[in-house]
């Protein structure tokens, strides 16, 4: 940030609730189906069709609201937000306005600045206020880039998909804080299973409100809103661009105008889309076809009691219980399935450090190169735990274990099975190792002479030869000891 300036950012996140059917009708919410296949009179906005609220939507919204520390209103009201758009056949969106589903929340999210190369600095927890989270329906989609270039198309499959709009306080002071907060929201919603968090498919979309002010100034500057950012990286870059644009504008004697802007990733710039509308422009009024939404306090408590452990709590527990570093705990709790997997490996191996090392290095590397996540891995957690045990009880060496692991990745077999089939059991029989050592020394008289003349670095050479002769199976520690004894003792 330029010296003497401070940025103020507020975020509006639209999270698609992953119900199987839409919010006010029974149509499917599946992504990628034949255009306009999943529609009916309600989500097409035909006259006389009546909306009926999907109970699941309320359950998911409640889980999300509680996970974000929001208070749920016992009564909330659906309102019509009126505007024209080709993908909005009713001419209004059913949303919530003056009495939203939930209000007054906050999260403690881990955040950090990044250096030039994008590496995280020191993580700290920061408090971010959440103004409200309300329930609304999504619009359809206008499609401009298919078929006849002179034509636009409308796909109404998405029309009526349930959304939770989560509006934050203007509490962010940098693009990375915004980035970390949205990442936090995404993890939290994925953990509790109410949103798949897929930003590319539009399941999580973000609008960023950005303003700047001189350091020390109390009053907020005029904000511009950047719409529909569909990746965390775009969000971060768009905010940085916008901050710089506003500062340069003001320093050149200009003024920021309140407007809606769009991010163009290819040009790495924001562009003005339209001047900002105000709430009253939308002529909000209560939806006459839906009664107020009432939720009982006891029901809210039942939902609260049913929430799983949230990612932040789990991360702190991993640090305390398993002795993990902040960064390792972060990675391992980034996805609920990965955290579950790690805990299963800990249970099977009884060694939390070794489990973390194997999951974080070997396993994640394999997943990355295979382009899959943990749910697609052939290596079962119990098998990885068993592999760690085989190393610890000296059945196999750490080196052989890597080969066994590669086999597990390819075949999904249990490590004991692979070890048995390939005869990989480590040689710990000292007599057998003595024999190989004697053979290797006898076969390398020149090196033996050099070693005894003081070139002790040749020990490595002998170790290598013995390991090779044993097919990598000799216990390395025993090899070292026996070799040293033989090389030094004999012939003196
Ligand atoms: P509007 O009525 O223009 O939609 P809201 O008060 O509803 O504005 O706020 C929308 C979002 O903009 C919220 O996330 C809020 O925190 C954020 N916001 C409000 N004022 C500012 C500002 N001056 N700078 C940056 N963000 C702001
Ligand atoms: Zn429908
Ligand atoms: Mg607003």
Short mmCIF file of C-alpha atoms and ligand atoms in Angstrom, two decimals:
data_model
loop_
_atom_site.label_atom_id
_atom_site.label_comp_id
_atom_site.label_asym_id
_atom_site.label_seq_id
_atom_site.Cartn_x
_atom_site.Cartn_y
_atom_site.Cartn_z
CA UNK A 1 0.00 0.00 0.00
CA UNK A 2 1.22 3.46 -0.81
CA UNK A 3 2.63 5.38 2.16
CA UNK A 4 0.06 7.63 3.82
CA UNK A 5 -3.00 5.70 2.63
CA UNK A 6 -5.27 3.07 4.07
CA UNK A 7 -7.76 0.84 2.25
CA UNK A 8 -11.20 -0.05 3.58
CA UNK A 9 -12.89 -3.13 2.15
CA UNK A 10 -16.25 -4.83 2.74
CA UNK A 11 -17.27 -8.10 1.12
CA UNK A 12 -20.52 -9.58 -0.08
CA UNK A 13 -20.24 -13.33 -0.61
CA UNK A 14 -22.91 -15.34 -2.39
CA UNK A 15 -22.79 -18.97 -1.36
CA UNK A 16 -24.91 -21.50 -3.20
CA UNK A 17 -26.56 -23.83 -0.71
CA UNK A 18 -26.13 -27.37 -1.97
CA UNK A 19 -29.69 -28.59 -1.79
CA UNK A 20 -30.73 -31.05 -4.48
CA UNK A 21 -33.79 -29.06 -5.45
CA UNK A 22 -34.34 -25.33 -5.90
CA UNK A 23 -35.49 -22.90 -3.25
CA UNK A 24 -39.15 -22.44 -4.29
CA UNK A 25 -39.85 -25.44 -6.56
CA UNK A 26 -38.85 -29.07 -6.98
CA UNK A 27 -36.51 -28.61 -9.98
CA UNK A 28 -33.01 -30.08 -9.81
CA UNK A 29 -30.03 -27.85 -9.01
CA UNK A 30 -27.54 -30.14 -10.83
CA UNK A 31 -24.72 -28.26 -12.56
CA UNK A 32 -24.06 -28.75 -16.26
CA UNK A 33 -27.37 -30.31 -17.34
CA UNK A 34 -28.94 -29.61 -20.75
CA UNK A 35 -29.80 -25.85 -20.88
CA UNK A 36 -33.29 -25.08 -19.55
CA UNK A 37 -33.96 -28.74 -18.74
CA UNK A 38 -34.38 -28.05 -15.03
CA UNK A 39 -37.22 -25.55 -15.13
CA UNK A 40 -40.91 -25.34 -14.27
CA UNK A 41 -43.59 -22.62 -14.12
CA UNK A 42 -42.25 -21.39 -10.75
CA UNK A 43 -38.60 -20.87 -11.71
CA UNK A 44 -39.60 -19.66 -15.19
CA UNK A 45 -41.71 -16.98 -13.52
CA UNK A 46 -44.93 -17.92 -15.34
CA UNK A 47 -48.09 -16.15 -14.19
CA UNK A 48 -49.97 -17.78 -11.35
CA UNK A 49 -47.15 -20.11 -10.28
CA UNK A 50 -46.66 -20.02 -6.52
CA UNK A 51 -43.36 -20.38 -4.64
CA UNK A 52 -43.10 -22.84 -1.73
CA UNK A 53 -40.05 -22.57 0.51
CA UNK A 54 -37.69 -25.58 0.57
CA UNK A 55 -37.17 -26.60 4.21
CA UNK A 56 -33.64 -27.83 3.50
CA UNK A 57 -32.62 -24.32 2.47
CA UNK A 58 -33.57 -23.03 5.90
CA UNK A 59 -31.64 -25.84 7.61
CA UNK A 60 -28.50 -25.16 5.59
CA UNK A 61 -28.81 -21.41 6.05
CA UNK A 62 -29.14 -21.92 9.79
CA UNK A 63 -26.05 -24.16 9.94
CA UNK A 64 -24.04 -21.59 7.99
CA UNK A 65 -25.30 -18.65 10.06
CA UNK A 66 -24.47 -20.38 13.35
CA UNK A 67 -21.02 -21.41 12.12
CA UNK A 68 -20.35 -17.73 11.35
CA UNK A 69 -21.48 -16.58 14.77
CA UNK A 70 -24.64 -14.91 13.46
CA UNK A 71 -27.86 -14.46 15.42
CA UNK A 72 -30.87 -16.03 13.70
CA UNK A 73 -34.02 -13.93 13.72
CA UNK A 74 -37.07 -15.86 14.90
CA UNK A 75 -39.00 -14.13 12.15
CA UNK A 76 -37.60 -13.00 8.80
CA UNK A 77 -39.32 -11.67 5.72
CA UNK A 78 -38.91 -12.38 2.01
CA UNK A 79 -38.99 -9.32 -0.23
CA UNK A 80 -39.12 -8.68 -3.92
CA UNK A 81 -36.13 -6.87 -5.36
CA UNK A 82 -37.35 -5.46 -8.65
CA UNK A 83 -35.15 -5.03 -11.69
CA UNK A 84 -35.05 -6.09 -15.31
CA UNK A 85 -32.55 -8.56 -16.65
CA UNK A 86 -32.98 -11.11 -19.47
CA UNK A 87 -32.05 -13.95 -17.13
CA UNK A 88 -34.62 -12.86 -14.53
CA UNK A 89 -37.99 -13.73 -16.08
CA UNK A 90 -40.15 -12.64 -13.12
CA UNK A 91 -38.71 -9.13 -13.25
CA UNK A 92 -37.82 -9.43 -9.58
CA UNK A 93 -35.63 -11.56 -7.36
CA UNK A 94 -37.03 -13.00 -4.14
CA UNK A 95 -34.56 -11.91 -1.49
CA UNK A 96 -34.62 -10.59 2.05
CA UNK A 97 -34.23 -6.95 2.88
CA UNK A 98 -35.22 -5.21 6.10
CA UNK A 99 -35.70 -8.37 8.15
CA UNK A 100 -32.99 -10.81 7.11
CA UNK A 101 -32.63 -14.41 8.24
CA UNK A 102 -29.60 -13.66 10.43
CA UNK A 103 -27.55 -10.68 11.69
CA UNK A 104 -24.74 -9.52 14.01
CA UNK A 105 -22.06 -12.13 13.52
CA UNK A 106 -18.28 -12.23 13.53
CA UNK A 107 -15.43 -14.62 12.85
CA UNK A 108 -11.84 -14.90 14.05
CA UNK A 109 -10.01 -15.78 10.86
CA UNK A 110 -6.29 -16.45 10.38
CA UNK A 111 -4.71 -13.91 8.06
CA UNK A 112 -1.27 -12.77 6.96
CA UNK A 113 0.38 -10.49 4.42
CA UNK A 114 2.39 -12.10 1.62
CA UNK A 115 5.84 -11.17 0.36
CA UNK A 116 6.63 -10.29 -3.26
CA UNK A 117 6.75 -13.95 -4.22
CA UNK A 118 3.37 -14.54 -2.61
CA UNK A 119 4.69 -16.44 0.44
CA UNK A 120 2.70 -16.12 3.66
CA UNK A 121 4.29 -14.17 6.50
CA UNK A 122 3.24 -14.65 10.11
CA UNK A 123 -0.33 -15.90 10.64
CA UNK A 124 -2.46 -14.09 13.21
CA UNK A 125 -6.13 -14.21 14.08
CA UNK A 126 -8.20 -11.17 13.17
CA UNK A 127 -11.76 -10.32 14.07
CA UNK A 128 -14.03 -9.63 11.08
CA UNK A 129 -17.60 -8.49 11.65
CA UNK A 130 -20.45 -9.99 9.64
CA UNK A 131 -23.39 -7.65 9.23
CA UNK A 132 -25.96 -10.14 8.04
CA UNK A 133 -26.62 -13.29 6.06
CA UNK A 134 -29.88 -13.51 4.16
CA UNK A 135 -31.57 -16.13 1.98
CA UNK A 136 -32.35 -15.43 -1.66
CA UNK A 137 -32.79 -17.06 -5.04
CA UNK A 138 -30.27 -16.97 -7.86
CA UNK A 139 -31.06 -15.68 -11.36
CA UNK A 140 -30.46 -17.61 -14.59
CA UNK A 141 -27.48 -17.15 -16.83
CA UNK A 142 -27.06 -15.17 -20.03
CA UNK A 143 -24.72 -16.89 -22.46
CA UNK A 144 -22.93 -14.85 -25.11
CA UNK A 145 -20.06 -17.01 -26.27
CA UNK A 146 -21.76 -19.92 -28.06
CA UNK A 147 -23.46 -20.46 -31.40
CA UNK A 148 -24.28 -17.45 -33.57
CA UNK A 149 -21.99 -14.59 -32.47
CA UNK A 150 -24.83 -12.15 -33.10
CA UNK A 151 -27.09 -13.84 -30.58
CA UNK A 152 -27.30 -14.19 -26.83
CA UNK A 153 -28.91 -17.12 -25.07
CA UNK A 154 -30.56 -17.58 -21.69
CA UNK A 155 -30.15 -20.68 -19.54
CA UNK A 156 -32.62 -20.76 -16.66
CA UNK A 157 -31.35 -23.93 -14.97
CA UNK A 158 -29.77 -21.81 -12.26
CA UNK A 159 -32.89 -19.69 -11.79
CA UNK A 160 -34.23 -20.37 -8.31
CA UNK A 161 -31.04 -21.94 -6.95
CA UNK A 162 -30.80 -21.12 -3.22
CA UNK A 163 -28.16 -18.63 -2.12
CA UNK A 164 -26.99 -17.30 1.19
CA UNK A 165 -25.65 -13.76 0.84
CA UNK A 166 -23.13 -13.04 3.57
CA UNK A 167 -22.42 -9.32 3.99
CA UNK A 168 -19.38 -8.28 6.00
CA UNK A 169 -18.60 -5.11 7.90
CA UNK A 170 -16.00 -2.88 6.19
CA UNK A 171 -13.32 -4.53 8.35
CA UNK A 172 -10.62 -5.47 5.85
CA UNK A 173 -7.55 -3.28 5.39
CA UNK A 174 -5.75 -5.17 2.65
CA UNK A 175 -6.46 -7.46 -0.27
CA UNK A 176 -4.85 -10.39 1.57
CA UNK A 177 -7.17 -9.99 4.53
CA UNK A 178 -10.07 -10.21 2.08
CA UNK A 179 -8.48 -13.23 0.44
CA UNK A 180 -7.97 -15.00 3.77
CA UNK A 181 -11.48 -14.20 4.98
CA UNK A 182 -13.17 -15.59 1.86
CA UNK A 183 -10.93 -18.66 2.07
CA UNK A 184 -12.01 -19.02 5.69
CA UNK A 185 -15.71 -18.70 4.79
CA UNK A 186 -15.27 -21.23 2.04
CA UNK A 187 -13.57 -23.79 4.31
CA UNK A 188 -16.20 -23.29 6.99
CA UNK A 189 -19.12 -23.75 4.60
CA UNK A 190 -17.49 -26.79 3.01
CA UNK A 191 -16.81 -28.31 6.42
CA UNK A 192 -20.40 -28.12 7.50
CA UNK A 193 -21.43 -29.38 4.08
CA UNK A 194 -23.82 -26.58 3.09
CA UNK A 195 -21.84 -25.26 0.08
CA UNK A 196 -19.37 -27.04 -2.18
CA UNK A 197 -17.28 -23.86 -2.41
CA UNK A 198 -16.52 -24.38 -6.09
CA UNK A 199 -15.75 -20.84 -7.26
CA UNK A 200 -15.19 -21.83 -10.88
CA UNK A 201 -18.70 -23.23 -11.16
CA UNK A 202 -20.08 -20.17 -9.41
CA UNK A 203 -21.04 -21.89 -6.16
CA UNK A 204 -19.21 -19.13 -4.31
CA UNK A 205 -19.06 -15.63 -5.75
CA UNK A 206 -17.76 -12.48 -4.25
CA UNK A 207 -18.36 -8.73 -4.61
CA UNK A 208 -15.71 -6.45 -3.14
CA UNK A 209 -16.48 -2.93 -1.92
CA UNK A 210 -13.30 -0.87 -1.91
CA UNK A 211 -12.49 2.64 -0.71
CA UNK A 212 -9.35 4.45 0.41
CA UNK A 213 -8.63 7.15 2.97
CA UNK A 214 -5.58 9.01 4.25
CA UNK A 215 -3.89 7.31 7.18
CA UNK A 216 -5.44 8.58 10.41
CA UNK A 217 -8.64 9.81 8.73
CA UNK A 218 -11.83 8.64 10.45
CA UNK A 219 -14.29 9.11 7.65
CA UNK A 220 -14.55 6.40 5.00
CA UNK A 221 -13.90 7.35 1.40
CA UNK A 222 -16.39 6.77 -1.39
CA UNK A 223 -16.50 3.10 -2.34
CA UNK A 224 -16.58 1.32 -5.65
CA UNK A 225 -17.98 -2.19 -5.88
CA UNK A 226 -16.27 -4.86 -7.96
CA UNK A 227 -18.81 -7.49 -8.96
CA UNK A 228 -18.73 -11.24 -9.40
CA UNK A 229 -15.19 -12.24 -8.60
CA UNK A 230 -15.04 -15.99 -9.07
CA UNK A 231 -11.61 -16.89 -7.73
CA UNK A 232 -9.67 -15.92 -4.62
CA UNK A 233 -6.72 -14.82 -6.69
CA UNK A 234 -8.89 -12.56 -8.89
CA UNK A 235 -10.45 -11.09 -5.75
CA UNK A 236 -7.04 -10.27 -4.32
CA UNK A 237 -5.67 -8.80 -7.54
CA UNK A 238 -8.81 -6.83 -8.34
CA UNK A 239 -8.77 -5.22 -4.89
CA UNK A 240 -5.09 -4.28 -5.18
CA UNK A 241 -5.67 -2.78 -8.59
CA UNK A 242 -8.68 -0.86 -7.34
CA UNK A 243 -6.80 0.52 -4.31
CA UNK A 244 -4.01 1.82 -6.54
CA UNK A 245 -6.48 3.25 -9.05
CA UNK A 246 -8.36 5.19 -6.36
CA UNK A 247 -5.22 6.54 -4.71
CA UNK A 248 -3.80 7.71 -8.05
CA UNK A 249 -7.13 9.29 -8.94
CA UNK A 250 -7.38 11.27 -5.69
CA UNK A 251 -3.72 12.31 -5.75
CA UNK A 252 -4.24 13.66 -9.27
CA UNK A 253 -7.05 15.85 -7.93
CA UNK A 254 -9.91 13.61 -9.03
CA UNK A 255 -12.73 12.00 -7.05
CA UNK A 256 -13.83 8.39 -6.69
CA UNK A 257 -17.41 7.95 -7.87
CA UNK A 258 -19.72 5.39 -6.33
CA UNK A 259 -20.15 2.79 -9.03
CA UNK A 260 -20.14 -0.87 -9.93
CA UNK A 261 -17.02 -2.12 -11.67
CA UNK A 262 -15.97 -5.37 -13.33
CA UNK A 263 -12.58 -7.11 -13.17
CA UNK A 264 -10.95 -8.04 -16.43
CA UNK A 265 -8.40 -10.73 -15.63
CA UNK A 266 -6.70 -10.70 -19.01
CA UNK A 267 -5.96 -6.98 -18.81
CA UNK A 268 -5.63 -7.05 -15.01
CA UNK A 269 -7.85 -3.97 -14.69
CA UNK A 270 -11.25 -3.02 -13.34
CA UNK A 271 -13.74 -1.31 -15.65
CA UNK A 272 -16.76 0.82 -14.85
CA UNK A 273 -20.00 -1.10 -15.51
CA UNK A 274 -22.73 1.18 -14.20
CA UNK A 275 -23.25 3.94 -11.69
CA UNK A 276 -24.24 2.58 -8.31
CA UNK A 277 -27.92 2.05 -7.65
CA UNK A 278 -29.41 2.61 -4.20
CA UNK A 279 -31.63 0.23 -2.28
CA UNK A 280 -34.72 2.36 -2.95
CA UNK A 281 -34.17 1.98 -6.70
CA UNK A 282 -35.17 -1.65 -6.35
CA UNK A 283 -38.61 -0.87 -4.93
CA UNK A 284 -38.31 -3.61 -2.32
CA UNK A 285 -41.62 -4.76 -0.89
CA UNK A 286 -42.63 -7.86 1.09
CA UNK A 287 -43.25 -10.93 -1.06
CA UNK A 288 -47.05 -11.40 -1.02
CA UNK A 289 -46.83 -15.09 -1.99
CA UNK A 290 -44.72 -16.14 1.01
CA UNK A 291 -45.55 -15.79 4.70
CA UNK A 292 -42.89 -14.56 7.12
CA UNK A 293 -40.32 -17.26 7.88
CA UNK A 294 -40.57 -18.30 11.50
CA UNK A 295 -38.00 -20.46 13.24
CA UNK A 296 -38.31 -21.70 16.80
CA UNK A 297 -35.49 -20.97 19.24
CA UNK A 298 -35.35 -24.66 20.25
CA UNK A 299 -34.94 -25.69 16.63
CA UNK A 300 -32.01 -23.27 16.29
CA UNK A 301 -30.40 -24.89 19.34
CA UNK A 302 -30.84 -28.34 17.82
CA UNK A 303 -29.08 -27.17 14.67
CA UNK A 304 -26.29 -25.62 16.74
CA UNK A 305 -25.78 -28.85 18.68
CA UNK A 306 -25.51 -30.79 15.42
CA UNK A 307 -22.66 -28.71 13.95
CA UNK A 308 -19.35 -30.53 13.45
CA UNK A 309 -16.04 -29.24 14.79
CA UNK A 310 -15.21 -26.16 12.70
CA UNK A 311 -11.90 -25.84 10.82
CA UNK A 312 -10.36 -23.22 13.10
CA UNK A 313 -11.10 -25.19 16.25
CA UNK A 314 -9.76 -28.27 14.58
CA UNK A 315 -6.59 -26.51 13.51
CA UNK A 316 -5.93 -25.36 17.07
CA UNK A 317 -6.61 -28.84 18.36
CA UNK A 318 -4.17 -30.35 15.84
CA UNK A 319 -1.44 -27.99 17.08
CA UNK A 320 -2.13 -28.81 20.73
CA UNK A 321 -2.93 -32.50 20.48
CA UNK A 322 -0.55 -33.65 17.76
CA UNK A 323 2.29 -31.14 18.18
CA UNK A 324 2.00 -29.87 14.60
CA UNK A 325 3.35 -26.55 13.35
CA UNK A 326 0.87 -23.79 12.51
CA UNK A 327 1.46 -24.24 8.78
CA UNK A 328 1.17 -28.03 8.82
CA UNK A 329 -2.02 -27.85 10.87
CA UNK A 330 -3.33 -25.33 8.37
CA UNK A 331 -2.73 -27.59 5.40
CA UNK A 332 -4.12 -30.66 7.13
CA UNK A 333 -7.35 -28.92 8.16
CA UNK A 334 -7.82 -27.15 4.83
CA UNK A 335 -10.25 -29.82 3.70
CA UNK A 336 -12.44 -31.79 6.06
CA UNK A 337 -11.80 -35.10 4.30
CA UNK A 338 -8.04 -34.53 4.48
CA UNK A 339 -8.25 -33.77 8.21
CA UNK A 340 -10.35 -36.91 8.74
CA UNK A 341 -7.81 -38.90 6.76
CA UNK A 342 -4.90 -37.57 8.79
CA UNK A 343 -6.62 -38.44 12.05
CA UNK A 344 -7.28 -41.96 10.78
CA UNK A 345 -3.56 -42.35 9.94
CA UNK A 346 -2.65 -41.13 13.42
CA UNK A 347 -5.00 -43.67 14.93
CA UNK A 348 -3.65 -46.53 12.82
CA UNK A 349 0.03 -45.65 13.30
CA UNK A 350 0.03 -44.21 16.81
CA UNK A 351 2.54 -41.62 15.60
CA UNK A 352 1.15 -38.15 14.87
CA UNK A 353 4.45 -36.69 13.58
CA UNK A 354 5.22 -39.51 11.20
CA UNK A 355 1.60 -39.45 10.03
CA UNK A 356 1.88 -35.70 9.31
CA UNK A 357 5.16 -36.18 7.44
CA UNK A 358 3.80 -38.93 5.23
CA UNK A 359 0.52 -37.17 4.47
CA UNK A 360 2.08 -33.75 3.88
CA UNK A 361 5.01 -34.84 1.76
CA UNK A 362 4.55 -38.21 0.05
CA UNK A 363 0.78 -38.39 -0.13
CA UNK A 364 0.05 -34.77 -1.10
CA UNK A 365 2.78 -34.94 -3.74
CA UNK A 366 1.15 -38.02 -5.27
CA UNK A 367 -2.30 -36.43 -5.17
CA UNK A 368 -0.98 -33.29 -6.81
CA UNK A 369 0.77 -35.13 -9.60
CA UNK A 370 -2.31 -37.28 -10.12
CA UNK A 371 -4.52 -34.17 -10.23
CA UNK A 372 -6.86 -35.61 -7.58
CA UNK A 373 -7.79 -34.82 -4.00
CA UNK A 374 -7.84 -37.11 -0.99
CA UNK A 375 -11.27 -38.51 -1.80
CA UNK A 376 -9.86 -39.97 -5.02
CA UNK A 377 -6.75 -41.56 -3.46
CA UNK A 378 -6.28 -45.33 -3.54
CA UNK A 379 -4.13 -45.27 -0.41
CA UNK A 380 -6.36 -46.02 2.56
CA UNK A 381 -5.58 -44.26 5.82
CA UNK A 382 -5.30 -47.57 7.71
CA UNK A 383 -2.78 -48.76 5.13
CA UNK A 384 -0.64 -45.68 5.47
CA UNK A 385 -0.79 -46.12 9.25
CA UNK A 386 0.31 -49.73 8.83
CA UNK A 387 3.21 -48.66 6.63
CA UNK A 388 4.45 -46.30 9.34
CA UNK A 389 4.30 -49.17 11.82
CA UNK A 390 6.34 -51.41 9.53
CA UNK A 391 9.10 -48.79 9.54
CA UNK A 392 8.95 -48.32 13.28
CA UNK A 393 9.24 -52.00 14.10
CA UNK A 394 12.13 -52.27 11.61
CA UNK A 395 10.32 -54.71 9.32
CA UNK A 396 11.31 -52.45 6.42
CA UNK A 397 13.71 -49.51 6.08
CA UNK A 398 12.54 -45.97 5.38
CA UNK A 399 13.96 -46.26 1.90
CA UNK A 400 12.09 -49.45 1.06
CA UNK A 401 8.98 -47.85 2.55
CA UNK A 402 9.02 -45.25 -0.22
CA UNK A 403 8.95 -48.02 -2.82
CA UNK A 404 6.15 -49.79 -0.98
CA UNK A 405 4.25 -46.51 -0.84
CA UNK A 406 4.59 -46.04 -4.61
CA UNK A 407 3.02 -49.49 -4.99
CA UNK A 408 0.22 -48.58 -2.61
CA UNK A 409 -0.53 -45.48 -4.69
CA UNK A 410 -0.70 -47.55 -7.86
CA UNK A 411 -2.57 -50.60 -6.57
CA UNK A 412 -4.33 -49.65 -3.34
CA UNK A 413 -2.91 -52.79 -1.72
CA UNK A 414 -2.05 -53.13 1.96
CA UNK A 415 1.67 -52.56 2.72
CA UNK A 416 2.06 -55.96 4.44
CA UNK A 417 0.85 -57.63 1.28
CA UNK A 418 3.30 -55.75 -0.94
CA UNK A 419 6.18 -56.45 1.44
CA UNK A 420 5.32 -60.15 1.49
CA UNK A 421 4.81 -60.49 -2.26
CA UNK A 422 8.05 -58.72 -3.13
CA UNK A 423 10.09 -60.20 -0.31
CA UNK A 424 11.02 -56.78 1.00
CA UNK A 425 11.35 -57.64 4.67
CA UNK A 426 14.40 -55.93 6.08
CA UNK A 427 17.43 -58.07 6.87
CA UNK A 428 18.14 -57.58 10.55
CA UNK A 429 19.86 -60.93 10.97
CA UNK A 430 23.37 -59.77 11.89
CA UNK A 431 24.98 -62.98 10.64
CA UNK A 432 23.48 -62.49 7.20
CA UNK A 433 24.71 -58.91 7.10
CA UNK A 434 28.20 -59.96 8.27
CA UNK A 435 28.35 -62.34 5.36
CA UNK A 436 27.47 -59.69 2.78
CA UNK A 437 29.94 -57.25 4.36
CA UNK A 438 32.74 -59.79 4.15
CA UNK A 439 31.96 -60.45 0.49
CA UNK A 440 31.87 -56.78 -0.40
CA UNK A 441 35.17 -56.07 1.34
CA UNK A 442 36.81 -59.02 -0.36
CA UNK A 443 35.60 -57.81 -3.75
CA UNK A 444 37.03 -54.30 -3.30
CA UNK A 445 40.64 -54.58 -2.18
CA UNK A 446 41.76 -51.23 -3.63
CA UNK A 447 39.08 -49.29 -1.78
CA UNK A 448 39.89 -51.22 1.37
CA UNK A 449 43.53 -50.20 1.11
CA UNK A 450 42.61 -46.56 0.50
CA UNK A 451 40.24 -46.60 3.45
CA UNK A 452 42.92 -47.96 5.73
CA UNK A 453 45.33 -45.35 4.43
CA UNK A 454 42.99 -42.70 5.86
CA UNK A 455 40.34 -42.14 3.16
CA UNK A 456 37.51 -42.85 5.61
CA UNK A 457 35.00 -41.09 3.39
CA UNK A 458 34.98 -44.38 1.47
CA UNK A 459 32.67 -45.73 4.16
CA UNK A 460 29.79 -44.36 2.10
CA UNK A 461 30.97 -46.36 -0.90
CA UNK A 462 31.03 -49.59 1.13
CA UNK A 463 27.61 -48.92 2.63
CA UNK A 464 26.25 -48.40 -0.88
CA UNK A 465 27.77 -51.67 -2.10
CA UNK A 466 26.37 -53.65 0.82
CA UNK A 467 22.92 -52.13 0.42
CA UNK A 468 23.02 -52.92 -3.27
CA UNK A 469 24.08 -56.49 -2.66
CA UNK A 470 21.21 -56.90 -0.21
CA UNK A 471 18.65 -55.53 -2.63
CA UNK A 472 18.21 -52.51 -0.36
CA UNK A 473 16.90 -54.72 2.39
CA UNK A 474 19.75 -54.69 4.88
CA UNK A 475 19.10 -52.65 8.01
CA UNK A 476 21.22 -49.53 7.32
CA UNK A 477 22.21 -48.99 10.93
CA UNK A 478 23.49 -52.55 11.30
CA UNK A 479 25.34 -52.28 7.98
CA UNK A 480 27.12 -49.16 9.18
CA UNK A 481 28.20 -50.67 12.45
CA UNK A 482 29.36 -53.98 11.05
CA UNK A 483 31.20 -52.34 8.15
CA UNK A 484 33.07 -49.97 10.44
CA UNK A 485 34.09 -52.80 12.69
CA UNK A 486 35.40 -54.85 9.77
CA UNK A 487 37.15 -52.03 7.94
CA UNK A 488 38.93 -50.82 11.03
CA UNK A 489 39.63 -54.00 12.94
CA UNK A 490 41.11 -56.27 10.29
CA UNK A 491 44.70 -56.15 9.24
CA UNK A 492 45.85 -53.68 11.88
P1 LIG B 1 -24.89 -0.22 -0.24
O1 LIG B 1 -26.11 0.29 0.40
O2 LIG B 1 -24.20 0.74 -1.12
O3 LIG B 1 -25.06 -1.58 -0.85
P2 LIG B 1 -23.99 -1.27 2.24
O4 LIG B 1 -23.95 -0.37 3.42
O5 LIG B 1 -25.12 -2.21 2.10
O6 LIG B 1 -23.84 -0.38 0.94
O7 LIG B 1 -22.65 -2.08 2.21
C1 LIG B 1 -22.35 -2.97 1.23
C2 LIG B 1 -20.97 -3.50 1.51
O8 LIG B 1 -20.02 -2.44 1.38
C3 LIG B 1 -20.76 -4.03 2.91
O9 LIG B 1 -19.93 -5.18 2.85
C4 LIG B 1 -20.05 -2.91 3.63
O10 LIG B 1 -19.19 -3.40 4.65
C5 LIG B 1 -19.22 -2.30 2.53
N1 LIG B 1 -18.95 -0.87 2.70
C6 LIG B 1 -19.78 0.09 3.11
N2 LIG B 1 -19.16 1.29 3.08
C7 LIG B 1 -17.91 1.08 2.63
C8 LIG B 1 -16.78 1.93 2.34
N3 LIG B 1 -16.82 3.25 2.50
N4 LIG B 1 -15.67 1.34 1.87
C9 LIG B 1 -15.61 0.02 1.66
N5 LIG B 1 -16.62 -0.81 1.90
C10 LIG B 1 -17.76 -0.30 2.37
ZN1 LIG B 2 -38.66 -25.00 -11.10
MG1 LIG B 3 -26.25 -3.27 0.15
#
